[in-house]
Each structure stands twice: as C-alpha cells, then as structure tokens.
Amino acid sequence: GVTKMTTWLNRRGMNLIAALLAVLFTISGGLMAGGVSAQGEPVTLTMSAWDVATTPYWQAVIDAYEAANPNVTIELVDLPSADYQDVMNIRLSGGDDTDIITVKDIPGYSAMLTRNQIIPLNEYIERDGLDLSVYSGAAEELTYEGSIYGLPFRSDIWILFYNKAIFDAAGVEYPDNDMTWAEFDALARQLTSGSGADKIYGAHFHVWRSCVQLATVQDGLNSVIAEDYSFMAPMYEMVTAMQKDGIVMDYGELRAGNIHYSGPFINGQVAMIPMGSWFIGRLVADQAAGIFDFPWGVAAFPHPEGVEPGTTAGTLTSLAINEKSDNKDAAWDFIKFYAGEEGAKVLAETSNLPALRTPEVLEIFASLEGIPAEATEALKTTTVRLELPMHPSVGEVEQILNEQHELIMTNSVSVQEGLEEATSRIREALE
C-alpha cells in the first residue's frame, strides 16, 4: 500500500510539473511570437500572391513558418500577375477579407492606405521593438504621415554589372563599390575601343528614363515628383555627351530596334551596365545554358559626389494586413517572420534578393552557384531610394517624365528645354 501511494504521489507530482511547464511554454511562446504560439488554437490565414506555380519563394517561406508554428496554416490566393494590383484593389473595395495583402507596387500601396483598406503597423512594431533601420531606409519610404502600413520583404536594387574579360583585355582594374558617376564616365571612356562590328562600348544605358533619372535622386534632396527638374541636368549632360562621343550606344537606335538591355551585355559589346539586381538571375541562367561564357561581376551602383557609397534606388514588395481581417494578430506574426531575418534567409536561398540584407543573408545569396563572389559586398546598401515615391499623381508625372526623357535622349530638344518643359507640365499636373 505504501509503495502504491508513493507511486501515485510521484505520478501526481510529475503531472503537475508537466502541466506547469506546458503553461509556461505556451505563455513564453506567445510572447516570443507576438501573440501566436506553436501550442495555440489552430489558425488559418489567407495571403494574396501572384505566379504561385512559378515563384518558389511564396511557399518556401510559408513552409518555414508553418514548421515553427504547426497550429497556423497559410493559404495562398493566386491572382494574375499582370493585373494583380488592379484586381486586388477591386477585391478590397468589395469587402475582401484576405488576411495578408502582398503589395506589389507603390501606387497600389498608396491607394490602399488612403482608402483605409490596410492598417497601420506602428503599434505592433513598437510593441515588439522592431528595428526598422535594418531595411536601409526602405521602411521610411513606406511611411506616410507618420504611419507605416506594410513591411518590405523583397527589394530589387540598382547595381553595376561589368564584363571582366573587357577589363582584363584593357588592363584596367575592376570597378569598386565606391565609384562616383564622374569616375564611371572616365572609366567608360577608358574602356571604349574599336569600331564597327568590333566596337566595344565602355558603358550602356538602357532606354528607360530610370537609367538616367534615378541617379539624380540618390542624394535624397530631390524626388522624381518635383516642381523644378533642373537638378537632373548634370546627369543628362553627362549621358548625352557619352552618347555623342560614342561611349554608349545611340538611344534612337536602341529604341527603334527594340533592343533588350541584356543583349549588348551578353553579346560582349559593353563593359559596364547599370541595371537592377533582377538581372543577376538572368545572367546566371544564361551562362549555365552556355549562351555566353565570359566572366562577369557586380559592383555597387555609382553615386554622386558627396553621397555615401551604398546609396541606390530600388523597388519594394511589402506585406500588409487587411483592415477586414479577423486574424490581425496572427497575420502580424507571419508578416514579422516573412519580412524578418528568418524569411530573408529562405528568400535568399531561392535566388531572390530580400529587403533585409544582413551579412549572413547576403552570404547565402552570394554562395549560390553562378553568382559572383563580390556580390556579397556589392549588394550591401546604406540607403535605398524608391524608384517612385507615394503621390496621388505619380502615374501622370511618370508619363510626362518618360516623354521628356525620350525627347532629350533623341536630341529633339536640349537638356535645358526638355527639363523646363517637364517642370511646366508637371507643375500643372500637380496643381
């Protein structure tokens, strides 16, 4: 009888200890995860996305989160890529209650927050002590009237690509990560050689207005939405002079021939090209397929004199919480994971550049087969300026800038005339 009583007391004590430990684990788990824990009630969250079948990172990050939070299930709502933001806006206007909204572009972000379709995240961020400086200025770009409505999880930035074979043949050192635009111009002139079919151009500017205009807003003093565009003149003067001197290909010929930016670089015709980080994936795939075989590298985007190295421009993809969601706390916990270091590592493993780029995250990205080793340093950023800032007239402004860019680059008007006309038309549009 004594033995049975002792055994019962031991079991009873162990059960009580186990129960206490379970309670403590649940509480601590909830605190650590911002209110959601692996031991909590089952939760199903819905998340909007596009091209799910051909974009592996959507499910890869979800799988990582669900492994750490087995009580949470994330269901993707796959929408057409080309019309994603328009479709999303229509759905939200109709009362759609998808919990997590993936925000594809700044005009869409601006529209959703001004219509109160997504909620400000300030309270969550302050409660959990999130340090937004890890996003290299991207969080500030998403802040509107003191509130931020989305956390960035993916960011393509502008960098410099170069053909190592051309540099080697010329006996010139590769570009470093602290090069001004004036130094870029001088280097391009040094690397230009030959003529006709054998011509090597020192640099290449694609036909997009952003290829010239983004360099003019790196200092943070100006924006592509302005009331006076004379600040763009020095960069336009440099690029048009390079074009006149045959250092870069002719804009009119590129436009008329509908030449993709990848062509001149992959064909070995140009030494350097400023372009978005998305070009890395294309080059890795084409080199693996044997389309070209020369060595190539990447460096940080050149910067104006006096601007800190690592300052560049970029696009952001962010995650927001639907105002109609019934699971806002759980949605926040997932967003915090997706846009945090854990999600960034998974994103990097799928050959995509996260908005959060710690040395460890960049090391993962740069270690992938085919990516140049110097990408680790080249992709480090100090500040990322948005290609397009938030503004209700941003679409109209961009159209005017596109038109004036083409007139300047085809020598239809002078740099001064083109920018004066842009100033006049955009002032009218803003009024």
XYZ file of C-alpha atoms in Angstrom, residues 80-362:
283
model
C -2.963 37.138 -62.224
C 0.435 38.859 -62.211
C -0.156 41.419 -64.973
C -3.308 42.824 -63.358
C -2.517 41.924 -59.766
C -2.752 45.335 -58.122
C -5.876 46.340 -60.072
C -7.599 43.059 -59.190
C -6.548 43.416 -55.549
C -7.915 46.958 -55.364
C -11.260 45.805 -56.787
C -11.440 42.888 -54.360
C -10.688 45.095 -51.360
C -13.264 47.657 -52.462
C -15.791 44.819 -52.497
C -15.040 43.825 -48.887
C -12.490 41.047 -49.494
C -11.209 39.683 -46.157
C -7.926 38.086 -47.261
C -5.781 38.421 -44.124
C -2.362 39.257 -45.588
C -2.086 41.520 -48.617
C 1.061 41.380 -50.729
C 1.644 44.900 -52.055
C 3.262 44.816 -55.478
C 3.980 48.499 -56.108
C 3.932 51.950 -54.548
C 0.878 53.294 -56.430
C -1.084 50.275 -55.151
C 0.248 50.762 -51.625
C -0.685 54.446 -51.707
C -4.195 53.679 -52.942
C -4.870 51.025 -50.308
C -3.693 53.049 -47.336
C -5.560 56.200 -48.372
C -8.753 54.115 -48.697
C -8.133 52.628 -45.219
C -8.052 49.107 -46.695
C -4.845 48.186 -44.850
C -3.990 49.024 -41.251
C -1.054 50.975 -39.775
C 1.532 48.697 -38.146
C 3.061 51.231 -35.730
C 1.575 49.675 -32.568
C 2.783 46.184 -33.492
C 6.254 47.477 -34.354
C 6.559 49.439 -31.099
C 5.182 46.563 -29.007
C 7.666 44.060 -30.442
C 10.582 46.511 -30.564
C 11.315 46.029 -34.267
C 14.336 47.909 -35.570
C 13.295 49.270 -38.971
C 16.806 50.535 -39.761
C 17.680 47.019 -40.982
C 15.738 47.835 -44.163
C 18.276 50.504 -45.238
C 15.730 53.296 -45.493
C 13.023 51.217 -47.193
C 10.752 51.426 -44.139
C 10.977 55.224 -44.176
C 9.974 55.199 -47.841
C 6.828 53.256 -46.865
C 5.946 55.690 -44.072
C 3.042 58.014 -44.820
C 2.078 60.835 -42.458
C 3.912 59.134 -39.592
C 2.476 55.643 -40.106
C 3.796 52.575 -41.898
C 1.264 50.163 -43.404
C 3.496 47.405 -44.738
C 6.805 45.667 -44.015
C 9.127 45.226 -47.035
C 10.223 41.644 -47.687
C 11.697 41.820 -51.180
C 13.709 44.618 -52.764
C 15.387 44.773 -56.132
C 18.090 47.421 -56.147
C 20.140 49.099 -58.858
C 23.751 47.944 -59.107
C 26.534 47.906 -61.707
C 27.279 44.862 -63.889
C 30.606 44.573 -65.705
C 32.369 42.294 -68.186
C 35.601 41.137 -66.560
C 37.052 39.973 -69.908
C 36.896 43.516 -71.326
C 38.563 44.945 -68.223
C 41.263 42.258 -68.335
C 41.972 42.879 -72.039
C 42.333 46.607 -71.367
C 44.484 46.030 -68.288
C 42.079 48.078 -66.180
C 41.097 47.330 -62.580
C 37.523 46.213 -61.926
C 35.047 48.791 -60.524
C 34.911 49.078 -56.745
C 31.928 49.791 -54.512
C 32.753 53.466 -54.031
C 32.671 54.983 -57.519
C 31.194 58.373 -58.381
C 29.319 58.981 -61.618
C 32.180 61.196 -62.811
C 34.591 58.289 -62.233
C 32.167 55.980 -64.039
C 32.203 58.332 -67.043
C 36.013 58.441 -67.080
C 36.274 54.657 -66.757
C 33.779 54.088 -69.586
C 35.811 56.353 -71.862
C 38.959 54.419 -70.983
C 37.334 51.098 -71.906
C 35.791 52.171 -75.231
C 37.679 50.773 -78.234
C 37.390 49.568 -81.830
C 34.785 50.380 -84.447
C 32.022 48.817 -86.488
C 31.197 45.215 -85.567
C 34.253 45.088 -83.291
C 33.303 48.194 -81.297
C 33.445 47.858 -77.509
C 31.351 50.452 -75.674
C 32.614 51.497 -72.267
C 29.089 51.574 -70.830
C 25.461 51.041 -71.688
C 22.337 52.974 -70.731
C 19.073 51.235 -71.493
C 16.183 53.345 -72.847
C 14.240 53.555 -69.565
C 14.095 57.033 -68.015
C 15.068 55.455 -64.684
C 18.511 54.575 -66.084
C 19.334 58.291 -66.058
C 16.900 59.865 -63.634
C 17.414 57.607 -60.606
C 20.996 58.812 -60.285
C 19.650 62.346 -59.814
C 17.691 61.484 -56.653
C 20.375 59.479 -54.833
C 21.270 62.451 -52.649
C 17.815 62.449 -51.045
C 17.453 66.182 -51.698
C 15.212 65.693 -54.715
C 12.490 63.339 -55.911
C 11.116 62.347 -59.311
C 8.000 64.226 -58.204
C 9.140 67.841 -58.053
C 8.245 71.384 -59.066
C 11.606 72.062 -60.703
C 13.606 69.449 -62.641
C 16.758 71.446 -63.253
C 18.514 69.160 -60.718
C 18.505 66.425 -63.381
C 20.588 68.483 -65.809
C 24.131 67.350 -64.784
C 23.320 63.649 -65.231
C 21.586 64.250 -68.572
C 24.526 66.350 -69.764
C 26.901 63.506 -68.890
C 24.864 60.773 -70.595
C 24.113 62.761 -73.767
C 27.821 63.644 -74.044
C 28.717 59.958 -73.711
C 26.216 59.187 -76.456
C 27.604 61.925 -78.740
C 31.162 60.663 -78.195
C 30.249 57.028 -78.920
C 30.937 55.831 -75.378
C 27.400 54.393 -75.149
C 25.022 53.141 -77.844
C 22.644 55.553 -79.538
C 19.278 55.860 -77.779
C 17.330 56.241 -81.040
C 18.824 53.054 -82.480
C 18.130 51.131 -79.279
C 14.531 52.341 -79.277
C 13.971 51.691 -82.993
C 15.475 48.226 -82.751
C 13.559 47.411 -79.554
C 16.841 46.081 -78.142
C 16.581 44.427 -74.737
C 19.150 45.619 -72.205
C 20.561 42.105 -71.829
C 21.568 41.810 -75.489
C 24.547 44.185 -75.715
C 25.958 42.891 -72.412
C 25.540 39.172 -73.134
C 26.962 39.700 -76.640
C 30.140 41.135 -75.085
C 29.676 44.586 -76.650
C 29.674 46.686 -73.462
C 31.984 46.861 -70.472
C 29.527 48.169 -67.852
C 25.769 48.467 -67.458
C 23.804 49.976 -64.557
C 20.781 47.726 -64.064
C 18.509 46.205 -61.419
C 19.579 43.241 -59.295
C 16.951 41.128 -61.053
C 19.468 40.885 -63.930
C 21.631 38.580 -61.790
C 19.215 35.682 -62.183
C 19.079 36.116 -65.962
C 22.861 36.121 -66.288
C 23.295 33.082 -64.047
C 20.723 31.125 -66.089
C 22.109 32.193 -69.488
C 25.697 31.400 -68.526
C 24.660 27.970 -67.214
C 22.863 27.354 -70.522
C 26.013 28.228 -72.482
C 24.580 31.379 -74.083
C 27.742 33.277 -73.108
C 30.955 32.239 -71.398
C 32.871 35.366 -70.306
C 33.394 36.127 -66.595
C 31.254 38.930 -65.185
C 30.997 40.787 -61.911
C 28.864 43.223 -59.952
C 29.629 46.383 -58.010
C 27.591 48.910 -56.062
C 25.567 51.487 -58.010
C 27.753 54.550 -58.729
C 26.849 57.609 -56.668
C 27.048 61.408 -56.979
C 29.969 63.214 -55.361
C 29.350 63.655 -51.633
C 26.747 60.871 -51.397
C 27.543 57.866 -49.202
C 28.588 54.671 -51.028
C 25.864 52.027 -50.971
C 23.160 54.597 -51.717
C 20.969 53.330 -54.520
C 17.416 53.181 -55.830
C 15.063 50.241 -55.798
C 11.617 48.734 -55.859
C 9.840 47.255 -52.855
C 7.423 44.397 -52.368
C 5.748 44.550 -48.977
C 3.185 42.766 -46.813
C 0.185 44.473 -45.215
C -2.759 43.455 -43.026
C -6.245 43.749 -44.459
C -8.495 46.035 -42.422
C -11.242 43.397 -42.852
C -9.108 40.537 -41.463
C -10.424 38.680 -38.414
C -6.907 37.443 -37.592
C -4.853 40.621 -37.406
C -2.534 39.491 -34.577
C -1.776 36.184 -36.260
C -1.292 37.959 -39.604
C 1.215 40.317 -37.988
C 3.217 37.432 -36.541
C 3.518 35.882 -40.003
C 4.451 39.195 -41.641
C 7.106 39.793 -38.983
C 8.615 36.382 -39.794
C 8.363 36.780 -43.577
C 9.952 40.253 -43.606
C 12.428 39.372 -40.836
C 15.778 37.614 -40.941
C 14.282 34.095 -40.970
C 12.188 34.860 -44.033
C 15.058 36.745 -45.665
C 17.313 33.701 -45.428
C 14.716 31.490 -47.109
C 14.183 34.118 -49.806
C 17.932 34.327 -50.454
C 18.119 30.536 -50.787
C 15.619 30.766 -53.667
C 17.854 33.276 -55.557
C 15.743 36.304 -54.632
C 17.036 39.464 -53.001
C 15.321 40.227 -49.672
C 14.653 43.747 -48.403
C 16.544 42.820 -45.229
C 20.146 42.230 -46.250
C 22.306 41.319 -43.269
C 25.829 39.996 -43.970
C 24.575 36.470 -43.282
C 21.648 36.838 -45.690
C 23.907 38.229 -48.427
